[in-house]
Amino acid sequence: CSLQAGLAVLLKAERLFHSSYHSQAVHIRPICRVSHWLAQLPCDGFTVAACLFLVQDASCLAVSWELRQTLTVVFDFFSSGQGKKDWSLFKMFSRTLTDSCPLASQSKVYVDISPKNKEKELLEVSPPPTSLHEAVVQGDKKTYAVYDLLSPSLFNTSRSLNVQLKWKRPQDSSEMPIPTLHAQRYVGGYGLQTGEICTLIYNTHPYRAFPVILLETVPWYLRLYVHTLTIITKGKENKPS
């Protein structure tokens, strides 16, 4: 469908590249479609190690390749001078959703409507979602409004879906709540001798630890040496897995 229908209609380059942050990624991995059961492979006459090797080598009969493309974009209207937390698809992308891609078996938009500070009915999302979905993310219960683009009743007569979120009463200008996991990064020193890049990762959860996968985008003007990598956790050196 390219940019003619579906979620890709929102991918307008002028808006994406003027956002506070954007990241594109492509993930490709093999997935086994058909595999043998362990009991179907004869292991008579083989040692346990050799038998396990045969099972691992011949267990998969057919392999498929999964391609997953992701695009992450952050729009920060509150700190850009507007001073409002309200947003809409048209406000962010200068476009609205017109239709689902006919080739898509699933096409949905999720909007986080979880209550903040235990205050319910504080925000309002429109138009009404097709369903609600609840999930536990990092120990916190989240509620999402789900818009199913494959539902014929979702689009109005003008074939335009502009999801909007509004706060029911004016919000103060206090800082946004700090997420459970957040990070900061800065470049210090200069040259190849004293230049360094530092990444600080914070976990504000009172008792729970989380596994962290760190993906660094190195600036073109920095040359990194792997043997100089140091990881400090609570004042002690820590080695990654």
PDB file of N, CA, C and O in Angstrom, residues 104-136:
ATOM      1  N   ALA A 104      -3.389  -5.936   4.813  1.00  0.00           N
ATOM      2  CA  ALA A 104      -3.057  -6.116   6.229  1.00  0.00           C
ATOM      3  C   ALA A 104      -4.084  -7.018   6.904  1.00  0.00           C
ATOM      4  O   ALA A 104      -5.295  -6.842   6.734  1.00  0.00           O
ATOM      5  N   SER A 105      -3.586  -7.996   7.665  1.00  0.00           N
ATOM      6  CA  SER A 105      -4.469  -8.842   8.459  1.00  0.00           C
ATOM      7  C   SER A 105      -4.743  -8.223   9.826  1.00  0.00           C
ATOM      8  O   SER A 105      -5.674  -8.637  10.517  1.00  0.00           O
ATOM      9  N   GLN A 106      -3.954  -7.218  10.222  1.00  0.00           N
ATOM     10  CA  GLN A 106      -4.154  -6.533  11.491  1.00  0.00           C
ATOM     11  C   GLN A 106      -3.597  -5.124  11.383  1.00  0.00           C
ATOM     12  O   GLN A 106      -2.482  -4.919  10.880  1.00  0.00           O
ATOM     13  N   SER A 107      -4.366  -4.146  11.825  1.00  0.00           N
ATOM     14  CA  SER A 107      -3.936  -2.758  11.769  1.00  0.00           C
ATOM     15  C   SER A 107      -4.634  -2.007  12.898  1.00  0.00           C
ATOM     16  O   SER A 107      -5.832  -1.736  12.830  1.00  0.00           O
ATOM     17  N   LYS A 108      -3.885  -1.676  13.951  1.00  0.00           N
ATOM     18  CA  LYS A 108      -4.481  -1.091  15.140  1.00  0.00           C
ATOM     19  C   LYS A 108      -3.651   0.085  15.647  1.00  0.00           C
ATOM     20  O   LYS A 108      -2.438   0.149  15.443  1.00  0.00           O
ATOM     21  N   VAL A 109      -4.336   0.993  16.328  1.00  0.00           N
ATOM     22  CA  VAL A 109      -3.710   2.128  17.003  1.00  0.00           C
ATOM     23  C   VAL A 109      -4.012   2.018  18.486  1.00  0.00           C
ATOM     24  O   VAL A 109      -5.176   1.861  18.880  1.00  0.00           O
ATOM     25  N   TYR A 110      -2.975   2.074  19.322  1.00  0.00           N
ATOM     26  CA  TYR A 110      -3.121   1.982  20.770  1.00  0.00           C
ATOM     27  C   TYR A 110      -2.810   3.343  21.393  1.00  0.00           C
ATOM     28  O   TYR A 110      -1.787   3.954  21.075  1.00  0.00           O
ATOM     29  N   VAL A 111      -3.692   3.804  22.275  1.00  0.00           N
ATOM     30  CA  VAL A 111      -3.510   5.081  22.973  1.00  0.00           C
ATOM     31  C   VAL A 111      -3.502   4.807  24.470  1.00  0.00           C
ATOM     32  O   VAL A 111      -4.439   4.207  25.011  1.00  0.00           O
ATOM     33  N   ASP A 112      -2.437   5.227  25.127  1.00  0.00           N
ATOM     34  CA  ASP A 112      -2.306   5.018  26.567  1.00  0.00           C
ATOM     35  C   ASP A 112      -3.223   6.005  27.305  1.00  0.00           C
ATOM     36  O   ASP A 112      -3.002   7.211  27.289  1.00  0.00           O
ATOM     37  N   ILE A 113      -4.259   5.489  27.949  1.00  0.00           N
ATOM     38  CA  ILE A 113      -5.200   6.319  28.708  1.00  0.00           C
ATOM     39  C   ILE A 113      -5.167   5.949  30.183  1.00  0.00           C
ATOM     40  O   ILE A 113      -6.143   6.143  30.906  1.00  0.00           O
ATOM     41  N   SER A 114      -4.021   5.435  30.634  1.00  0.00           N
ATOM     42  CA  SER A 114      -3.894   5.049  32.039  1.00  0.00           C
ATOM     43  C   SER A 114      -4.013   6.278  32.927  1.00  0.00           C
ATOM     44  O   SER A 114      -3.460   7.345  32.618  1.00  0.00           O
ATOM     45  N   PRO A 115      -4.752   6.174  34.042  1.00  0.00           N
ATOM     46  CA  PRO A 115      -4.888   7.326  34.942  1.00  0.00           C
ATOM     47  C   PRO A 115      -3.564   7.668  35.605  1.00  0.00           C
ATOM     48  O   PRO A 115      -2.801   6.793  36.007  1.00  0.00           O
ATOM     49  N   LYS A 116      -3.273   8.950  35.688  1.00  0.00           N
ATOM     50  CA  LYS A 116      -2.056   9.432  36.338  1.00  0.00           C
ATOM     51  C   LYS A 116      -2.384   9.895  37.757  1.00  0.00           C
ATOM     52  O   LYS A 116      -3.398  10.544  38.000  1.00  0.00           O
ATOM     53  N   ASN A 117      -1.518   9.543  38.685  1.00  0.00           N
ATOM     54  CA  ASN A 117      -1.669   9.957  40.088  1.00  0.00           C
ATOM     55  C   ASN A 117      -3.003   9.527  40.678  1.00  0.00           C
ATOM     56  O   ASN A 117      -3.614  10.237  41.480  1.00  0.00           O
ATOM     57  N   LYS A 118      -3.469   8.330  40.223  1.00  0.00           N
ATOM     58  CA  LYS A 118      -4.699   7.741  40.743  1.00  0.00           C
ATOM     59  C   LYS A 118      -5.922   8.628  40.539  1.00  0.00           C
ATOM     60  O   LYS A 118      -6.904   8.545  41.258  1.00  0.00           O
ATOM     61  N   GLU A 119      -5.851   9.518  39.559  1.00  0.00           N
ATOM     62  CA  GLU A 119      -7.000  10.377  39.247  1.00  0.00           C
ATOM     63  C   GLU A 119      -7.648   9.856  37.970  1.00  0.00           C
ATOM     64  O   GLU A 119      -7.070   9.932  36.889  1.00  0.00           O
ATOM     65  N   LYS A 120      -8.840   9.342  38.081  1.00  0.00           N
ATOM     66  CA  LYS A 120      -9.536   8.794  36.939  1.00  0.00           C
ATOM     67  C   LYS A 120     -10.358   9.871  36.243  1.00  0.00           C
ATOM     68  O   LYS A 120     -10.642  10.925  36.788  1.00  0.00           O
ATOM     69  N   GLU A 121     -10.754   9.557  35.020  1.00  0.00           N
ATOM     70  CA  GLU A 121     -11.576  10.463  34.214  1.00  0.00           C
ATOM     71  C   GLU A 121     -10.919  11.830  34.069  1.00  0.00           C
ATOM     72  O   GLU A 121     -11.577  12.862  34.044  1.00  0.00           O
ATOM     73  N   LEU A 122      -9.588  11.851  33.950  1.00  0.00           N
ATOM     74  CA  LEU A 122      -8.885  13.115  33.810  1.00  0.00           C
ATOM     75  C   LEU A 122      -8.668  13.474  32.356  1.00  0.00           C
ATOM     76  O   LEU A 122      -8.621  14.645  32.001  1.00  0.00           O
ATOM     77  N   LEU A 123      -8.545  12.489  31.498  1.00  0.00           N
ATOM     78  CA  LEU A 123      -8.332  12.735  30.078  1.00  0.00           C
ATOM     79  C   LEU A 123      -9.446  12.109  29.261  1.00  0.00           C
ATOM     80  O   LEU A 123     -10.131  11.186  29.693  1.00  0.00           O
ATOM     81  N   GLU A 124      -9.613  12.619  28.083  1.00  0.00           N
ATOM     82  CA  GLU A 124     -10.686  12.173  27.194  1.00  0.00           C
ATOM     83  C   GLU A 124     -10.111  11.930  25.813  1.00  0.00           C
ATOM     84  O   GLU A 124      -9.390  12.775  25.272  1.00  0.00           O
ATOM     85  N   VAL A 125     -10.413  10.783  25.255  1.00  0.00           N
ATOM     86  CA  VAL A 125      -9.938  10.429  23.932  1.00  0.00           C
ATOM     87  C   VAL A 125     -11.133  10.324  22.995  1.00  0.00           C
ATOM     88  O   VAL A 125     -12.199   9.831  23.367  1.00  0.00           O
ATOM     89  N   SER A 126     -10.974  10.838  21.793  1.00  0.00           N
ATOM     90  CA  SER A 126     -12.046  10.821  20.800  1.00  0.00           C
ATOM     91  C   SER A 126     -11.445  10.529  19.425  1.00  0.00           C
ATOM     92  O   SER A 126     -10.294  10.884  19.168  1.00  0.00           O
ATOM     93  N   PRO A 127     -12.236   9.899  18.567  1.00  0.00           N
ATOM     94  CA  PRO A 127     -13.568   9.337  18.768  1.00  0.00           C
ATOM     95  C   PRO A 127     -13.521   8.139  19.710  1.00  0.00           C
ATOM     96  O   PRO A 127     -12.433   7.711  20.094  1.00  0.00           O
ATOM     97  N   PRO A 128     -14.676   7.605  20.095  1.00  0.00           N
ATOM     98  CA  PRO A 128     -14.679   6.450  21.004  1.00  0.00           C
ATOM     99  C   PRO A 128     -13.929   5.275  20.394  1.00  0.00           C
ATOM    100  O   PRO A 128     -14.082   4.969  19.210  1.00  0.00           O
ATOM    101  N   PRO A 129     -13.078   4.612  21.177  1.00  0.00           N
ATOM    102  CA  PRO A 129     -12.313   3.474  20.645  1.00  0.00           C
ATOM    103  C   PRO A 129     -13.194   2.263  20.405  1.00  0.00           C
ATOM    104  O   PRO A 129     -14.290   2.149  20.957  1.00  0.00           O
ATOM    105  N   THR A 130     -12.688   1.356  19.588  1.00  0.00           N
ATOM    106  CA  THR A 130     -13.434   0.128  19.312  1.00  0.00           C
ATOM    107  C   THR A 130     -13.363  -0.843  20.485  1.00  0.00           C
ATOM    108  O   THR A 130     -14.264  -1.654  20.673  1.00  0.00           O
ATOM    109  N   SER A 131     -12.291  -0.765  21.297  1.00  0.00           N
ATOM    110  CA  SER A 131     -12.164  -1.642  22.448  1.00  0.00           C
ATOM    111  C   SER A 131     -11.116  -1.075  23.392  1.00  0.00           C
ATOM    112  O   SER A 131     -10.420  -0.100  23.070  1.00  0.00           O
ATOM    113  N   LEU A 132     -11.012  -1.690  24.586  1.00  0.00           N
ATOM    114  CA  LEU A 132     -10.003  -1.331  25.581  1.00  0.00           C
ATOM    115  C   LEU A 132      -9.121  -2.536  25.848  1.00  0.00           C
ATOM    116  O   LEU A 132      -9.588  -3.675  25.836  1.00  0.00           O
ATOM    117  N   HIS A 133      -7.853  -2.269  26.112  1.00  0.00           N
ATOM    118  CA  HIS A 133      -6.895  -3.350  26.377  1.00  0.00           C
ATOM    119  C   HIS A 133      -6.086  -2.998  27.616  1.00  0.00           C
ATOM    120  O   HIS A 133      -5.611  -1.871  27.751  1.00  0.00           O
ATOM    121  N   GLU A 134      -5.971  -3.964  28.527  1.00  0.00           N
ATOM    122  CA  GLU A 134      -5.208  -3.769  29.753  1.00  0.00           C
ATOM    123  C   GLU A 134      -3.992  -4.683  29.741  1.00  0.00           C
ATOM    124  O   GLU A 134      -4.073  -5.840  29.321  1.00  0.00           O
ATOM    125  N   ALA A 135      -2.866  -4.151  30.200  1.00  0.00           N
ATOM    126  CA  ALA A 135      -1.613  -4.904  30.242  1.00  0.00           C
ATOM    127  C   ALA A 135      -0.774  -4.390  31.395  1.00  0.00           C
ATOM    128  O   ALA A 135      -0.981  -3.273  31.884  1.00  0.00           O
ATOM    129  N   VAL A 136       0.157  -5.211  31.833  1.00  0.00           N
ATOM    130  CA  VAL A 136       1.094  -4.840  32.898  1.00  0.00           C
ATOM    131  C   VAL A 136       2.449  -4.562  32.259  1.00  0.00           C
ATOM    132  O   VAL A 136       3.050  -5.441  31.644  1.00  0.00           O
TER     133      VAL A 136
END
